[in-house]
Coordinates of C-alpha atoms and ligand atoms in Angstrom, one line a residue:
M10 CA 20.4 -5.5 -7.2
R11 CA 19.1 -8.4 -5.5
V12 CA 15.8 -7.3 -3.7
L13 CA 13.7 -9.1 -1.1
V14 CA 10.1 -8.0 -1.2
T15 CA 8.1 -8.8 1.9
G16 CA 4.4 -9.0 1.1
G17 CA 5.3 -9.4 -2.5
A18 CA 2.4 -11.7 -3.2
G19 CA 0.0 -9.0 -2.1
Y20 CA -1.8 -6.4 -4.1
I21 CA 0.6 -3.7 -4.4
G22 CA 3.6 -6.0 -3.9
S23 CA 3.0 -8.1 -6.9
V24 CA 3.0 -5.0 -9.0
V25 CA 6.2 -3.8 -7.4
V26 CA 7.7 -7.1 -8.1
E27 CA 6.8 -6.6 -11.8
E28 CA 8.5 -3.1 -11.9
L29 CA 11.5 -4.3 -10.2
L30 CA 11.9 -7.1 -12.7
R31 CA 11.3 -4.6 -15.6
A32 CA 14.1 -2.5 -14.2
G33 CA 16.6 -5.3 -14.2
H34 CA 16.5 -6.2 -10.5
G35 CA 16.7 -9.8 -9.2
V36 CA 13.7 -10.4 -6.8
T37 CA 12.9 -12.8 -4.1
V38 CA 9.5 -12.8 -2.3
I39 CA 8.6 -13.7 1.3
D40 CA 4.9 -13.9 2.0
N41 CA 2.9 -15.9 4.6
L42 CA -0.1 -15.7 2.0
S43 CA -2.4 -14.6 4.8
K44 CA -3.8 -12.2 2.3
G45 CA -1.7 -12.6 -0.8
H46 CA -1.9 -15.0 -3.8
A47 CA 0.9 -17.4 -4.9
D48 CA -0.2 -17.0 -8.6
A49 CA 0.3 -13.2 -8.4
V50 CA 4.0 -13.8 -8.1
P51 CA 5.6 -14.1 -11.6
P52 CA 6.7 -17.7 -12.2
E53 CA 10.5 -16.8 -12.5
V54 CA 10.5 -15.2 -9.1
E55 CA 11.2 -17.5 -6.1
L56 CA 8.3 -17.3 -3.5
V57 CA 9.3 -18.1 0.1
R58 CA 6.1 -19.1 1.9
A59 CA 7.1 -17.9 5.4
D60 CA 6.1 -15.4 8.0
L61 CA 8.4 -12.5 8.7
R62 CA 8.4 -13.6 12.4
E63 CA 10.2 -16.7 11.5
A64 CA 13.5 -15.0 12.5
E65 CA 16.0 -17.6 11.7
R66 CA 14.5 -18.5 8.3
L67 CA 14.5 -14.9 7.5
R68 CA 18.2 -14.4 8.3
R69 CA 19.1 -17.4 6.2
L70 CA 17.2 -16.0 3.3
L71 CA 18.9 -12.7 3.4
R72 CA 22.3 -14.3 3.7
D73 CA 21.8 -17.2 1.1
D74 CA 20.1 -15.1 -1.4
R75 CA 22.8 -12.4 -1.0
V76 CA 20.0 -9.8 -0.6
E77 CA 21.1 -6.1 -1.1
A78 CA 18.0 -4.3 -0.4
V79 CA 14.6 -4.9 1.1
V80 CA 11.2 -3.6 0.0
H81 CA 9.1 -4.1 3.1
M82 CA 5.4 -4.3 2.2
A83 CA 4.1 -7.1 4.4
A84 CA 1.7 -5.7 7.0
D85 CA -1.9 -5.6 8.2
S86 CA -3.4 -2.6 6.7
L87 CA -7.2 -2.0 7.3
V88 CA -8.1 1.0 9.1
G89 CA -11.3 -0.3 10.6
E90 CA -9.9 -3.6 11.6
S91 CA -7.0 -1.9 13.4
V92 CA -9.4 0.0 15.6
Q93 CA -11.1 -3.2 16.6
S94 CA -7.8 -5.3 17.1
P95 CA -4.8 -2.9 17.7
A96 CA -2.8 -5.8 19.2
K97 CA -2.7 -7.5 15.9
Y98 CA -1.4 -4.4 14.3
Y99 CA 1.4 -3.8 16.9
D100 CA 2.4 -7.4 16.4
N101 CA 2.6 -7.5 12.6
N102 CA 3.5 -3.9 11.8
V103 CA 5.8 -3.1 14.7
I104 CA 7.3 -6.2 16.3
A105 CA 7.6 -8.2 13.0
G106 CA 8.9 -5.0 11.4
L107 CA 11.6 -4.6 13.9
G108 CA 12.5 -8.2 13.7
L109 CA 13.1 -7.6 10.0
L110 CA 15.2 -4.6 10.8
D111 CA 17.4 -6.7 13.3
A112 CA 17.8 -9.5 10.8
M113 CA 19.0 -6.9 8.1
V114 CA 21.5 -5.3 10.5
D115 CA 22.9 -8.8 11.5
V116 CA 23.3 -9.8 7.9
G117 CA 24.6 -6.4 6.9
V118 CA 21.7 -5.3 4.5
H119 CA 21.5 -1.5 4.6
R120 CA 18.9 -0.5 2.0
L121 CA 15.2 -0.4 3.0
V122 CA 12.2 0.8 1.1
F123 CA 9.1 0.8 3.2
S124 CA 5.4 1.0 2.6
S125 CA 4.2 3.8 4.8
T126 CA 0.8 5.4 4.6
A127 CA -1.2 8.6 4.5
A128 CA -2.8 7.3 7.7
V129 CA 0.3 8.6 9.6
Y130 CA -1.0 12.1 9.3
G131 CA -4.6 11.6 11.0
E132 CA -6.7 14.6 10.4
P133 CA -4.3 17.1 9.0
E134 CA -4.9 20.9 9.4
A135 CA -4.3 21.7 5.7
Q136 CA -4.6 20.0 2.3
P137 CA -2.8 18.9 0.3
I138 CA -0.6 17.2 2.8
D139 CA 3.0 17.4 2.5
E140 CA 5.8 15.5 4.5
T141 CA 6.2 18.3 6.9
A142 CA 2.7 18.0 8.2
A143 CA 2.2 17.0 11.8
T144 CA 2.0 13.1 12.2
R145 CA -1.2 12.4 14.5
P146 CA -2.7 9.2 13.4
T147 CA -6.3 8.7 14.2
N148 CA -6.2 4.7 14.1
P149 CA -3.8 2.1 15.3
Y150 CA -2.8 1.2 11.5
G151 CA -1.4 4.6 11.1
E152 CA 0.2 4.6 14.5
T153 CA 1.9 1.3 14.0
K154 CA 3.3 2.4 10.7
L155 CA 4.6 5.7 12.0
A156 CA 6.2 3.6 14.9
L157 CA 8.2 1.6 12.4
E158 CA 9.2 4.7 10.4
R159 CA 10.4 6.5 13.5
A160 CA 12.6 3.5 14.4
F161 CA 14.6 3.9 11.1
A162 CA 16.3 7.1 12.2
W163 CA 17.7 5.3 15.2
Y164 CA 18.7 2.3 13.2
E165 CA 20.5 4.6 10.8
R166 CA 22.4 6.4 13.5
A167 CA 23.3 3.1 15.3
Y168 CA 23.8 0.6 12.4
G169 CA 23.9 2.7 9.1
L170 CA 20.5 1.5 7.8
R171 CA 19.3 3.7 4.9
S172 CA 15.5 4.0 4.4
A173 CA 13.0 5.4 2.2
S174 CA 9.5 5.6 3.7
L175 CA 6.9 5.9 1.0
R176 CA 3.6 7.2 2.4
Y177 CA 1.0 6.1 0.0
F178 CA -2.3 7.6 -0.5
N179 CA -5.1 5.2 -1.8
A180 CA -3.7 2.7 -4.0
A181 CA -6.1 1.4 -6.8
G182 CA -6.3 -0.1 -10.3
A183 CA -4.4 -2.9 -11.8
S184 CA -1.5 -3.9 -14.1
A185 CA -2.2 -6.3 -17.0
R186 CA -1.3 -9.3 -14.8
C187 CA -2.0 -8.2 -11.2
G188 CA -5.1 -6.7 -9.6
E189 CA -6.7 -6.1 -6.2
L190 CA -8.2 -9.4 -4.7
H191 CA -8.7 -9.4 -1.0
D192 CA -10.8 -11.6 1.1
P193 CA -12.8 -10.0 2.6
E194 CA -12.5 -7.1 0.4
T195 CA -12.9 -3.7 2.3
H196 CA -11.6 -1.3 -0.2
L197 CA -13.9 1.0 -2.0
I198 CA -13.1 0.6 -5.6
P199 CA -13.1 -3.2 -5.8
L200 CA -16.2 -3.3 -3.7
V201 CA -18.1 -0.8 -6.3
L202 CA -17.0 -3.1 -9.1
Q203 CA -18.2 -6.2 -7.3
V204 CA -21.6 -4.6 -7.4
A205 CA -21.1 -3.6 -11.0
L206 CA -20.5 -7.3 -11.6
G207 CA -23.7 -8.2 -9.8
R208 CA -21.9 -10.1 -7.0
A209 CA -23.4 -7.6 -4.3
P210 CA -26.6 -5.7 -4.5
Y211 CA -25.2 -2.3 -3.4
V212 CA -22.3 -0.3 -2.0
T213 CA -22.6 1.1 1.6
V214 CA -21.4 4.7 1.8
Y215 CA -19.8 5.2 5.1
G216 CA -21.2 8.5 6.4
D217 CA -22.3 11.6 4.5
D218 CA -21.9 14.2 7.1
Y219 CA -18.1 15.0 6.6
P220 CA -17.1 18.5 5.9
T221 CA -16.5 17.8 2.3
P222 CA -18.4 18.9 -1.1
D223 CA -21.0 16.2 -0.9
G224 CA -20.5 15.0 2.8
T225 CA -18.6 11.8 2.0
C226 CA -14.9 11.2 2.5
V227 CA -12.4 12.5 0.0
R228 CA -9.4 10.4 -0.9
D229 CA -6.5 10.7 -3.3
Y230 CA -6.3 7.6 -5.5
I231 CA -3.1 6.6 -7.2
H232 CA -2.7 4.0 -9.9
V233 CA -0.9 1.0 -8.6
V234 CA 1.6 0.9 -11.5
D235 CA 2.6 4.6 -10.8
L236 CA 3.1 3.6 -7.1
A237 CA 5.1 0.6 -8.0
R238 CA 7.4 2.8 -10.2
A239 CA 8.3 5.0 -7.4
H240 CA 9.6 2.0 -5.5
V241 CA 12.3 1.5 -8.3
L242 CA 13.2 5.2 -8.1
A243 CA 13.4 5.1 -4.2
L244 CA 15.7 2.0 -4.4
S245 CA 18.2 3.7 -6.5
A246 CA 18.1 6.9 -4.4
V247 CA 18.3 5.4 -0.9
D248 CA 22.2 5.3 -0.9
R249 CA 22.2 9.1 -1.2
G250 CA 20.4 9.3 2.1
S251 CA 17.2 8.3 3.9
C252 CA 14.0 10.0 2.8
V253 CA 10.3 10.2 3.3
Y254 CA 8.0 10.7 0.3
N255 CA 4.2 11.2 -0.1
L256 CA 2.8 9.4 -3.0
G257 CA -0.6 10.5 -4.5
C258 CA -2.0 12.3 -7.5
G259 CA -2.8 15.4 -5.6
G260 CA -6.0 17.6 -5.3
P261 CA -8.8 18.0 -5.2
G262 CA -9.3 14.2 -4.7
Y263 CA -12.5 12.3 -5.1
T264 CA -15.5 11.9 -2.7
V265 CA -16.9 8.3 -2.2
R266 CA -19.9 9.3 -4.3
Q267 CA -17.7 10.6 -7.2
V268 CA -15.9 7.3 -7.2
V269 CA -19.2 5.5 -7.6
D270 CA -20.2 8.0 -10.5
V271 CA -16.9 7.1 -12.3
A272 CA -17.4 3.4 -11.9
R273 CA -20.9 3.8 -13.2
E274 CA -19.6 5.5 -16.3
V275 CA -16.8 3.0 -16.8
T276 CA -19.0 -0.1 -16.4
G277 CA -22.3 1.1 -17.5
A278 CA -23.9 -0.6 -14.5
P279 CA -26.3 1.3 -12.1
I280 CA -24.4 0.5 -8.9
P281 CA -26.9 1.2 -6.1
V282 CA -25.6 2.9 -3.0
R283 CA -27.0 2.8 0.6
L284 CA -26.0 5.3 3.3
G285 CA -24.4 3.8 6.3
P286 CA -22.7 5.1 9.6
R287 CA -19.2 6.5 9.7
R288 CA -16.5 3.9 9.8
A289 CA -14.3 4.3 13.0
G290 CA -10.9 5.8 12.4
D291 CA -11.6 7.4 9.0
P292 CA -10.3 11.0 8.3
A293 CA -12.6 13.2 6.3
I294 CA -9.9 14.2 3.6
L295 CA -6.6 12.9 2.6
V296 CA -5.0 14.4 -0.4
A297 CA -1.3 14.3 -1.0
S298 CA 1.2 16.8 -2.2
S299 CA 3.8 14.7 -3.9
S300 CA 5.8 17.6 -5.0
R301 CA 8.9 16.5 -2.9
I302 CA 9.3 13.0 -4.9
Q303 CA 8.5 14.9 -8.1
R304 CA 11.4 17.3 -7.5
E305 CA 14.0 15.0 -5.9
L306 CA 13.5 11.8 -8.0
G307 CA 11.5 13.0 -11.0
W308 CA 8.6 10.7 -10.3
R309 CA 5.3 11.7 -12.1
P310 CA 2.0 9.9 -12.0
Q311 CA 1.4 9.0 -15.6
L312 CA -2.0 7.1 -15.0
G313 CA -3.5 9.6 -12.6
A314 CA -7.0 10.1 -14.0
L315 CA -9.6 8.2 -11.9
T316 CA -11.3 6.9 -15.0
T317 CA -8.1 5.3 -16.1
I318 CA -7.7 3.8 -12.6
V319 CA -11.1 2.5 -12.6
E320 CA -10.8 1.2 -16.1
S321 CA -7.8 -0.9 -15.3
A322 CA -9.4 -2.4 -12.3
W323 CA -12.6 -3.3 -14.3
A324 CA -10.6 -4.7 -17.1
W325 CA -8.6 -7.0 -14.7
L326 CA -11.7 -8.0 -12.8
R327 CA -13.5 -9.0 -16.2
V328 CA -10.4 -11.2 -17.2
H329 CA -10.1 -12.7 -13.5
P330 CA -13.8 -12.9 -12.4
H331 CA -12.8 -15.7 -10.0
G332 CA -9.3 -14.7 -9.1
Y333 CA -5.9 -15.6 -10.4
A334 CA -6.6 -19.3 -10.8
H335 CA -9.2 -18.6 -13.4
Ligands
NAD415 N1 -3.6 -0.6 -0.4 C1 -3.5 0.7 0.0 O1 -4.1 1.7 -0.5 C2 -2.4 1.1 0.8 C3 -2.0 2.4 1.1 C4 -1.0 2.8 2.0 C5 -0.1 1.8 2.4 N2 -0.3 0.5 2.1 C6 0.7 -0.4 2.6 O2 1.1 -1.1 1.4 C7 1.5 -2.5 1.8 C8 0.7 -3.4 0.7 O3 -0.6 -3.2 0.8 P1 -1.7 -4.1 -0.1 O4 -3.0 -3.2 -0.2 O5 -1.0 -4.7 -1.1 O6 -1.9 -5.3 1.0 P2 -2.1 -6.9 1.0 O7 -2.7 -7.3 2.1 O8 -2.6 -7.2 -0.5 O9 -0.5 -7.2 0.8 C9 0.2 -7.5 2.0 C10 1.0 -8.8 1.8 O10 1.7 -9.1 3.0 C11 1.6 -10.5 3.4 N3 1.8 -10.4 4.9 C12 1.4 -9.9 5.8 N4 1.8 -10.1 7.0 C13 2.9 -10.9 6.8 C14 4.0 -11.4 7.7 N5 3.9 -11.3 8.9 N6 4.8 -12.3 7.0 C15 4.8 -12.5 5.6 N7 3.8 -12.0 4.7 C16 3.1 -11.1 5.4 C17 0.2 -10.8 3.1 O11 -0.1 -12.1 2.9 C18 -0.1 -10.0 1.7 O12 0.4 -10.7 0.6 C19 1.0 -2.6 3.2 O13 2.2 -2.4 4.0 C20 0.1 -1.4 3.4 O14 0.1 -1.1 4.8 C21 -1.5 0.1 1.3
UPG416 O1 -17.6 -0.1 1.5 C1 -17.0 1.0 1.5 C2 -15.7 1.0 1.5 C3 -15.1 2.4 1.8 N1 -15.8 3.5 1.9 C4 -15.1 4.7 2.1 O2 -14.3 5.0 1.0 C5 -13.0 5.6 1.3 C6 -11.8 4.8 0.9 O3 -11.8 3.5 1.7 P1 -10.8 2.4 1.6 O4 -10.7 2.1 0.2 O5 -11.2 1.4 2.6 O6 -9.4 3.0 1.9 P2 -8.9 3.7 3.2 O7 -9.6 3.3 4.3 O8 -8.9 5.3 2.8 O9 -7.4 3.2 3.3 C7 -6.6 3.0 2.3 O10 -5.8 4.2 2.0 C8 -4.9 4.6 3.1 C9 -4.3 5.7 2.7 O11 -5.0 6.8 2.5 C10 -4.0 3.3 3.5 O12 -3.3 3.7 4.5 C11 -4.8 2.1 3.6 O13 -4.0 1.0 3.8 C12 -5.7 1.7 2.6 O14 -6.5 0.7 3.0 C13 -13.2 5.9 2.8 O15 -13.6 7.1 3.1 C14 -14.3 4.9 3.3 O16 -14.9 5.3 4.5 C15 -17.1 3.4 1.9 O17 -17.8 4.5 2.0 N2 -17.8 2.3 1.5

């Protein structure tokens, strides 16, 4: 299939592009490079440097490239920032997202794979979380992702759009070519590794009074390559009907302090920590049940051990200490 990947120059998007190519698909990327890196896009892939909100350009691209499916990954995606600046999140994640759906419908593209998030669940009553859990986001990021997900059912009914919403838990790690590089970086694992590299003096732990084994938040880390492979499976399944899948490695998950301990083992660096206040919008525990996608599409995490994930991120960082250009 000819696939348009929005946000394909970003962290997860660049690895999804690699996996789509490996599966034999043709790929075009649209990215405004607000967060992404042109060098993360393989040279054989066309990178259109444009914003999703450039409606006419988007329609032209869908038409001229004869796009058959869209993987929609472009978004703003920081929990803390979304609490400070909800308007930015409604604009980019909902309004730009709806613009994309409208362009797809106009041009006749009816297959969509969407980057959704564990943040749609908020503070769930039970762990691990399956797809039937109530969706009650505790931050605007999760709220805006859920808003777009909810539009899909109505677009399907009215216009025949078929969607796969993939609710990722915490993506981490790297492929051989592509790794996590945000400016500013806010994600735990790359920040911890920056300390190991000597670029920062310590990691701040955001709160240790959560109802978890050591008081710090628990998350379910999933290797970015495992995550990317799920997109290839979802793309070939979407014609059979719209679907929603959680993507994580399952319980019990890892506390913030356990992540730091694993990074100490992998890097051999001391990695000092300091305790800070809770970060607004952070749920205490997010651990996935991914049994639905395992059962229905045969997906399995193959690189699920946290040590493997951190080792891959560390290996990438050591080869690219100054980013893609170096
Ligand atoms: N990183 C995670 O753990 C995680 C977890 C759950 C869901 N997600 C979702 O996965 C997707 C990718 O996340 P990521 O961590 O790779 O983020 P990222 O910021 O690295 O990638 C997003 C890309 O989208 C581009 N972009 C943003 N708005 C755009 C617009 N209006 N027009 C064109 N390009 C635009 C950015 O330049 C960037 O390259 C996001 O939708 C995010 O919400 C990420
Ligand atoms: O310097 C730091 C950074 C993070 N954390 C904690 O580490 C955990 C993981 O944080 P982070 O890496 O920022 O990821 P999340 O906030 O859990 O969000 C990620 O995972 C979500 C799904 O679970 C996705 O929706 C988001 O897009 C993605 O950014 C959280 O408990 C944070 O409070 C710290 O203690 N110190």
